[in-house]
Amino acid sequence: MLKITLDIIDFAKEQLLNDIIELENTKESSNLNYDRFKFKLAGLLSKYEVKRESSELFESDIEEKISVYLSAKKIEGLSHLTLKDYKLELRLFNNAINKKIREINSNDIRLYLSRFDKLKMSTIGKKLYVLKSFFSWLHSEEIITRNPTSKIKQPKTENLMGKSLTIEEIEMLRESCETLRQRAFIEVLYSTGSRLSEIQQLDIDDIDFQNMSTKVIGKGSKEREVYLSYKAMYHLKKYLDSRNDECDALFVTTRRPFRRMSNRAIEREINIIGKNAKLTKRLYPHLLRHTFATLTLNNGADITAIQALLGHASPDVTLRYTRITEARKREQFQKHFVQ
C-alpha cells in the first residue's frame, strides 16, 4: 500500500514538473508578461496540493548503504581510483540529501543535479552515472523497492573529438626535456599509451627488456601487455643506468630517501616539459595516451588493436580517444570506395 502511495506522489510530481516546463515554453512563444505568467502558474498550481517539505533533520542512513555498496563493488573488481571517485560523489550526495534512503525520489535526484548548473554536461552525466549505479544496486539487493534514478535519462553531451599532439609537437617535447628522467617519461607514456596510474605502479623488474614490453594493471584490475618503442627502450635504459639507488620503482624521486614517484609528482614533471616546449595546449599524461591512439590509428592500425592496447572494454570508448585526420579520411575513401 505504501509503495502504491509513493508511486502516485512521484507521478504527481513528475506531472507537475512537465506542466511547469510546458507553461514556460508557452511563455517564451507567446511573449507572456510577468503578471500574466504568474496568473497562469497560479491556475496550474491550484490543481495540486503543494506543501513545503519540512526542514526538520532526519537521521540519514545513506552513509551506511554507501559503505556496503563500495565493499560489493570492490569485490567485483573495481579499481582503487574508481572506488575513490564513487565514494567522493556519493558522499557529496549524502551531504546534500536530508532523507532516509527509502524516501528519496527522482525529483530529489534532479534537484541535487541541478545545483551543478555551472559544470559541463559531461561532468553532470558522470555524477548521474554513479547515482544510477548506486541505486540500481540497492534495488537489485532489495534494499529499496523503487529505483529513483530509473526514469532519469543521461544528459546529452557534445561529441567532442579527443585532443592529441601532432608529430611536430612530440618532437618539440623531446627537445625540451632537460633530464634523462623527463625524456624517459615522454617516451614511455607515448609508446605504451598507458594511463598515468599504470606507469606509476611499475617496477624495474616488470620491464621485459628482451621483448621490449611490460604488463600493466588497468581498470577493473585487468592485466594487459603494452609495448616499448626503440626510442622508449633507449631512453629508459639511459635513465635507469644513471640511477644509484636501490628502489624497485621504475620512476623515483631525485631526493633522498629515494622512493616511488606519486601520480601528482609525475603530472607536475610532465607539465614542466610542456611549458619548456612552449606548447599552445596544456600538457598532461593522458594527452599522450590520446596522442598514441590518434597517431597509431592514422598510421593504419586497426581500431580493435588500439582498443586492446589501451585496455578499453568497448571500441566506442576508443573512438572517443582518436581524431582521424582529413588526409587519412581521404586516403581511406580513395582506397575503399567502389566506383
Short mmCIF file of C-alpha atoms in Angstrom, two decimals:
data_model
loop_
_atom_site.label_atom_id
_atom_site.label_comp_id
_atom_site.label_asym_id
_atom_site.label_seq_id
_atom_site.Cartn_x
_atom_site.Cartn_y
_atom_site.Cartn_z
CA MET A 1 0.00 0.00 0.00
CA LEU A 2 2.88 2.34 0.87
CA LYS A 3 4.57 1.60 -2.47
CA ILE A 4 1.39 2.48 -4.40
CA THR A 5 1.04 5.75 -2.46
CA LEU A 6 4.66 6.73 -3.13
CA ASP A 7 4.27 5.88 -6.83
CA ILE A 8 1.22 8.17 -7.03
CA ILE A 9 3.12 11.00 -5.31
CA ASP A 10 6.07 10.56 -7.68
CA PHE A 11 3.74 10.56 -10.69
CA ALA A 12 2.07 13.77 -9.49
CA LYS A 13 5.44 15.47 -9.00
CA GLU A 14 6.56 14.32 -12.44
CA GLN A 15 3.34 15.64 -13.99
CA LEU A 16 3.67 18.98 -12.19
CA LEU A 17 7.24 19.32 -13.41
CA ASN A 18 6.17 18.64 -17.01
CA ASP A 19 3.27 21.14 -16.73
CA ILE A 20 5.60 23.89 -15.48
CA ILE A 21 8.07 23.24 -18.31
CA GLU A 22 5.23 23.37 -20.85
CA LEU A 23 3.99 26.63 -19.34
CA GLU A 24 7.50 28.07 -19.51
CA ASN A 25 7.69 27.16 -23.22
CA THR A 26 4.30 28.81 -23.77
CA LYS A 27 5.58 31.96 -22.05
CA GLU A 28 8.51 32.22 -24.47
CA SER A 29 6.44 31.54 -27.61
CA SER A 30 3.51 33.81 -26.62
CA ASN A 31 5.59 36.60 -25.02
CA LEU A 32 3.59 36.49 -21.78
CA ASN A 33 4.48 39.28 -19.38
CA TYR A 34 5.31 38.63 -15.73
CA ASP A 35 1.80 39.20 -14.35
CA ARG A 36 0.06 37.02 -16.94
CA PHE A 37 2.61 34.23 -16.45
CA LYS A 38 2.17 34.41 -12.66
CA PHE A 39 -1.61 34.24 -13.10
CA LYS A 40 -1.39 31.15 -15.32
CA LEU A 41 1.10 29.49 -12.95
CA ALA A 42 -1.26 30.07 -10.01
CA GLY A 43 -4.04 28.40 -12.02
CA LEU A 44 -1.78 25.44 -12.73
CA LEU A 45 -0.77 25.01 -9.08
CA SER A 46 -4.42 25.13 -7.98
CA LYS A 47 -4.80 21.62 -9.43
CA TYR A 48 -2.25 20.30 -6.93
CA GLU A 49 -1.89 20.25 -3.17
CA VAL A 50 1.50 21.86 -2.69
CA LYS A 51 3.26 21.64 0.67
CA ARG A 52 6.72 22.85 1.67
CA GLU A 53 8.86 19.92 2.80
CA SER A 54 9.86 20.10 6.44
CA SER A 55 13.45 21.11 7.09
CA GLU A 56 13.49 19.01 10.25
CA LEU A 57 16.67 16.99 10.49
CA PHE A 58 16.50 13.27 9.81
CA GLU A 59 18.98 10.61 10.75
CA SER A 60 20.21 9.66 7.28
CA ASP A 61 21.09 6.04 6.61
CA ILE A 62 22.80 6.74 3.26
CA GLU A 63 26.35 6.56 4.64
CA GLU A 64 25.82 3.01 5.84
CA LYS A 65 24.45 1.96 2.42
CA ILE A 66 27.38 3.63 0.65
CA SER A 67 29.88 1.56 2.66
CA VAL A 68 28.12 -1.70 1.80
CA TYR A 69 27.83 -0.72 -1.87
CA LEU A 70 31.53 0.17 -2.18
CA SER A 71 32.50 -3.10 -0.49
CA ALA A 72 30.42 -5.02 -3.03
CA LYS A 73 31.97 -3.13 -5.93
CA LYS A 74 35.47 -3.76 -4.59
CA ILE A 75 34.76 -7.50 -4.64
CA GLU A 76 33.53 -7.13 -8.24
CA GLY A 77 36.98 -5.81 -9.19
CA LEU A 78 36.56 -2.04 -9.47
CA SER A 79 39.90 -0.25 -9.26
CA HIS A 80 41.03 1.72 -6.22
CA LEU A 81 40.79 5.01 -8.14
CA THR A 82 37.26 4.25 -9.37
CA LEU A 83 36.13 3.35 -5.86
CA LYS A 84 37.68 6.57 -4.57
CA ASP A 85 35.73 8.61 -7.16
CA TYR A 86 32.50 6.78 -6.37
CA LYS A 87 32.98 7.38 -2.65
CA LEU A 88 33.54 11.10 -3.17
CA GLU A 89 30.47 11.51 -5.42
CA LEU A 90 28.19 9.54 -3.10
CA ARG A 91 29.33 11.43 -0.02
CA LEU A 92 28.63 14.74 -1.77
CA PHE A 93 25.15 13.40 -2.48
CA ASN A 94 24.73 12.25 1.13
CA ASN A 95 25.71 15.68 2.47
CA ALA A 96 23.11 17.34 0.24
CA ILE A 97 20.16 14.98 0.82
CA ASN A 98 18.33 15.09 4.13
CA LYS A 99 16.24 11.94 3.77
CA LYS A 100 16.16 8.25 4.51
CA ILE A 101 17.32 6.14 1.57
CA ARG A 102 13.84 4.65 1.04
CA GLU A 103 12.24 8.11 0.84
CA ILE A 104 14.49 9.51 -1.92
CA ASN A 105 12.63 10.03 -5.21
CA SER A 106 13.51 11.07 -8.75
CA ASN A 107 12.83 14.74 -8.05
CA ASP A 108 15.36 14.70 -5.20
CA ILE A 109 17.94 13.41 -7.69
CA ARG A 110 17.05 16.08 -10.26
CA LEU A 111 17.15 18.83 -7.63
CA TYR A 112 20.56 17.66 -6.49
CA LEU A 113 22.00 17.58 -10.01
CA SER A 114 20.52 21.00 -10.82
CA ARG A 115 22.86 22.55 -8.24
CA PHE A 116 25.77 21.88 -10.59
CA ASP A 117 24.45 24.03 -13.44
CA LYS A 118 27.87 25.62 -13.96
CA LEU A 119 29.54 22.27 -14.62
CA LYS A 120 29.85 20.69 -18.06
CA MET A 121 27.05 18.30 -19.03
CA SER A 122 29.61 15.51 -19.29
CA THR A 123 30.57 16.06 -15.62
CA ILE A 124 26.92 16.09 -14.52
CA GLY A 125 26.46 12.92 -16.57
CA LYS A 126 29.25 11.23 -14.60
CA LYS A 127 27.59 12.21 -11.32
CA LEU A 128 24.30 10.74 -12.53
CA TYR A 129 26.08 7.58 -13.69
CA VAL A 130 27.41 6.98 -10.16
CA LEU A 131 23.97 7.60 -8.64
CA LYS A 132 22.35 5.23 -11.14
CA SER A 133 24.87 2.53 -10.29
CA PHE A 134 24.32 3.05 -6.56
CA PHE A 135 20.52 2.99 -6.62
CA SER A 136 20.37 0.17 -9.18
CA TRP A 137 22.49 -1.94 -6.84
CA LEU A 138 20.28 -1.06 -3.86
CA HIS A 139 17.22 -2.05 -5.87
CA SER A 140 18.74 -5.34 -7.09
CA GLU A 141 19.68 -6.19 -3.49
CA GLU A 142 16.06 -5.41 -2.47
CA ILE A 143 17.23 -2.76 0.00
CA ILE A 144 14.84 -0.31 -1.71
CA THR A 145 11.61 -1.16 -3.52
CA ARG A 146 11.90 1.60 -6.15
CA ASN A 147 14.88 2.89 -8.10
CA PRO A 148 14.56 6.72 -8.13
CA THR A 149 17.07 7.06 -10.99
CA SER A 150 15.33 4.68 -13.41
CA LYS A 151 13.27 7.45 -15.06
CA ILE A 152 16.15 9.91 -15.33
CA LYS A 153 17.97 9.85 -18.65
CA GLN A 154 21.65 10.58 -19.06
CA PRO A 155 22.13 14.16 -20.30
CA LYS A 156 23.14 14.65 -23.91
CA THR A 157 26.73 15.72 -24.23
CA GLU A 158 28.69 17.18 -27.10
CA ASN A 159 30.52 14.56 -29.13
CA LEU A 160 33.90 16.22 -28.88
CA MET A 161 36.92 14.68 -30.56
CA GLY A 162 39.73 13.68 -28.27
CA LYS A 163 42.64 16.11 -28.16
CA SER A 164 46.03 14.92 -29.29
CA LEU A 165 49.50 16.17 -30.19
CA THR A 166 50.96 16.33 -33.66
CA ILE A 167 54.21 14.60 -34.65
CA GLU A 168 55.87 18.02 -34.67
CA GLU A 169 54.70 18.71 -31.12
CA ILE A 170 56.03 15.33 -29.97
CA GLU A 171 59.45 16.36 -31.34
CA MET A 172 59.17 19.69 -29.52
CA LEU A 173 58.61 17.81 -26.27
CA ARG A 174 61.59 15.57 -26.88
CA GLU A 175 63.88 18.51 -27.50
CA SER A 176 62.65 20.39 -24.41
CA CYS A 177 63.46 17.58 -21.94
CA GLU A 178 66.18 18.71 -19.54
CA THR A 179 66.80 15.43 -17.68
CA LEU A 180 67.07 11.75 -18.53
CA ARG A 181 64.01 11.07 -16.41
CA GLN A 182 61.92 13.62 -18.30
CA ARG A 183 62.82 12.07 -21.67
CA ALA A 184 62.04 8.59 -20.32
CA PHE A 185 58.64 9.84 -19.12
CA ILE A 186 57.70 11.17 -22.56
CA GLU A 187 58.87 8.11 -24.47
CA VAL A 188 57.30 5.51 -22.15
CA LEU A 189 53.93 7.27 -21.84
CA TYR A 190 53.72 7.90 -25.59
CA SER A 191 54.97 4.46 -26.67
CA THR A 192 52.74 2.39 -24.37
CA GLY A 193 49.61 4.58 -24.44
CA SER A 194 49.19 3.70 -20.79
CA ARG A 195 47.35 5.56 -18.07
CA LEU A 196 49.40 7.55 -15.58
CA SER A 197 48.43 5.24 -12.70
CA GLU A 198 49.51 2.18 -14.71
CA ILE A 199 53.00 3.57 -15.32
CA GLN A 200 53.32 4.90 -11.77
CA GLN A 201 52.83 1.37 -10.36
CA LEU A 202 55.53 -0.25 -12.50
CA ASP A 203 58.73 -1.68 -11.05
CA ILE A 204 62.01 -2.10 -12.93
CA ASP A 205 61.55 -5.90 -12.87
CA ASP A 206 58.24 -5.50 -14.71
CA ILE A 207 60.06 -4.43 -17.88
CA ASP A 208 60.77 -7.22 -20.36
CA PHE A 209 63.87 -5.72 -21.97
CA GLN A 210 64.29 -8.59 -24.43
CA ASN A 211 60.76 -8.38 -25.84
CA MET A 212 60.52 -4.60 -25.33
CA SER A 213 57.24 -4.84 -23.44
CA THR A 214 55.67 -4.73 -20.00
CA LYS A 215 52.40 -5.72 -18.36
CA VAL A 216 50.26 -3.10 -16.66
CA ILE A 217 47.23 -3.39 -14.39
CA GLY A 218 44.35 -1.31 -15.74
CA LYS A 219 40.79 -0.59 -14.65
CA GLY A 220 38.97 -3.47 -13.04
CA SER A 221 42.38 -4.98 -12.12
CA LYS A 222 42.69 -6.24 -15.71
CA GLU A 223 46.21 -7.01 -16.87
CA ARG A 224 47.36 -6.29 -20.43
CA GLU A 225 50.63 -6.20 -22.31
CA VAL A 226 51.91 -2.93 -23.78
CA TYR A 227 54.98 -2.28 -25.89
CA LEU A 228 58.02 -0.02 -25.81
CA SER A 229 59.50 1.53 -28.93
CA TYR A 230 63.22 1.55 -29.66
CA LYS A 231 63.36 5.19 -28.56
CA ALA A 232 61.50 4.37 -25.36
CA MET A 233 63.85 1.47 -24.56
CA TYR A 234 66.94 3.53 -25.31
CA HIS A 235 65.99 6.49 -23.11
CA LEU A 236 64.56 4.31 -20.33
CA LYS A 237 67.85 2.37 -20.13
CA LYS A 238 69.84 5.62 -20.05
CA TYR A 239 67.69 6.85 -17.17
CA LEU A 240 67.95 3.58 -15.22
CA ASP A 241 71.74 3.38 -15.76
CA SER A 242 72.08 6.90 -14.32
CA ARG A 243 70.43 5.92 -11.03
CA ASN A 244 72.41 4.82 -7.97
CA ASP A 245 69.50 3.99 -5.66
CA GLU A 246 68.12 0.63 -4.59
CA CYS A 247 64.44 1.46 -5.08
CA ASP A 248 62.44 -1.08 -7.11
CA ALA A 249 60.12 1.50 -8.68
CA LEU A 250 60.56 2.33 -12.35
CA PHE A 251 60.39 6.09 -11.73
CA VAL A 252 61.72 7.50 -8.45
CA THR A 253 62.22 10.86 -6.76
CA THR A 254 65.52 12.70 -7.18
CA ARG A 255 65.94 13.43 -3.47
CA ARG A 256 66.68 11.06 -0.62
CA PRO A 257 65.12 8.95 0.61
CA PHE A 258 64.54 7.68 -2.92
CA ARG A 259 61.01 6.42 -3.34
CA ARG A 260 58.36 5.78 -5.97
CA MET A 261 57.05 8.98 -7.54
CA SER A 262 53.41 9.81 -6.86
CA ASN A 263 50.87 10.44 -9.62
CA ARG A 264 50.88 14.13 -8.73
CA ALA A 265 54.66 14.38 -8.93
CA ILE A 266 54.68 12.82 -12.41
CA GLU A 267 51.91 15.19 -13.53
CA ARG A 268 53.98 18.17 -12.36
CA GLU A 269 57.04 16.91 -14.22
CA ILE A 270 55.07 16.41 -17.44
CA ASN A 271 53.56 19.88 -17.08
CA ILE A 272 57.07 21.37 -16.77
CA ILE A 273 58.12 19.63 -20.00
CA GLY A 274 55.09 21.11 -21.78
CA LYS A 275 55.91 24.61 -20.55
CA ASN A 276 59.55 24.25 -21.64
CA ALA A 277 58.34 23.19 -25.10
CA LYS A 278 56.10 26.28 -25.24
CA LEU A 279 53.13 24.27 -26.48
CA THR A 280 49.90 26.14 -27.19
CA LYS A 281 47.99 23.49 -25.19
CA ARG A 282 48.47 22.24 -21.63
CA LEU A 283 50.44 19.01 -21.44
CA TYR A 284 49.24 16.25 -19.12
CA PRO A 285 49.90 12.46 -19.11
CA HIS A 286 46.50 11.48 -20.56
CA LEU A 287 47.14 13.70 -23.59
CA LEU A 288 50.00 11.39 -24.55
CA ARG A 289 47.58 8.45 -24.33
CA HIS A 290 45.19 10.25 -26.71
CA THR A 291 48.13 11.02 -28.99
CA PHE A 292 49.23 7.36 -29.06
CA ALA A 293 45.71 6.32 -30.10
CA THR A 294 45.26 9.02 -32.73
CA LEU A 295 48.65 8.76 -34.44
CA THR A 296 48.56 4.95 -34.41
CA LEU A 297 45.08 4.93 -35.98
CA ASN A 298 46.06 7.47 -38.63
CA ASN A 299 49.10 5.35 -39.45
CA GLY A 300 46.82 2.46 -40.43
CA ALA A 301 46.34 0.45 -37.22
CA ASP A 302 43.09 -1.47 -36.77
CA ILE A 303 40.69 0.06 -34.23
CA THR A 304 40.32 -3.28 -32.40
CA ALA A 305 44.10 -3.49 -31.96
CA ILE A 306 44.19 0.01 -30.49
CA GLN A 307 41.27 -0.93 -28.23
CA ALA A 308 43.27 -3.88 -26.87
CA LEU A 309 46.43 -1.80 -26.40
CA LEU A 310 44.51 0.89 -24.48
CA GLY A 311 42.61 -1.67 -22.41
CA HIS A 312 39.15 -0.44 -23.38
CA ALA A 313 36.13 -2.69 -22.95
CA SER A 314 34.35 -1.14 -25.93
CA PRO A 315 35.55 0.24 -29.30
CA ASP A 316 33.14 3.16 -28.77
CA VAL A 317 35.38 4.39 -25.95
CA THR A 318 38.45 4.01 -28.16
CA LEU A 319 36.85 6.12 -30.90
CA ARG A 320 36.40 8.98 -28.42
CA TYR A 321 40.18 8.92 -27.89
CA THR A 322 41.03 9.35 -31.55
CA ARG A 323 40.98 12.11 -34.13
CA ILE A 324 41.06 10.92 -37.74
CA THR A 325 42.86 13.45 -39.95
CA GLU A 326 41.40 14.75 -43.20
CA ALA A 327 44.28 13.17 -45.10
CA ARG A 328 43.54 9.79 -43.55
CA LYS A 329 39.81 10.06 -44.35
CA ARG A 330 40.59 10.97 -47.96
CA GLU A 331 43.06 8.10 -48.26
CA GLN A 332 40.52 5.59 -46.92
CA PHE A 333 37.81 6.90 -49.25
CA GLN A 334 40.03 6.60 -52.33
CA LYS A 335 41.21 3.13 -51.27
CA HIS A 336 37.87 1.54 -50.39
CA PHE A 337 35.13 3.38 -52.33
CA VAL A 338 33.63 1.27 -55.13
CA GLN A 339 33.22 3.33 -58.31
#
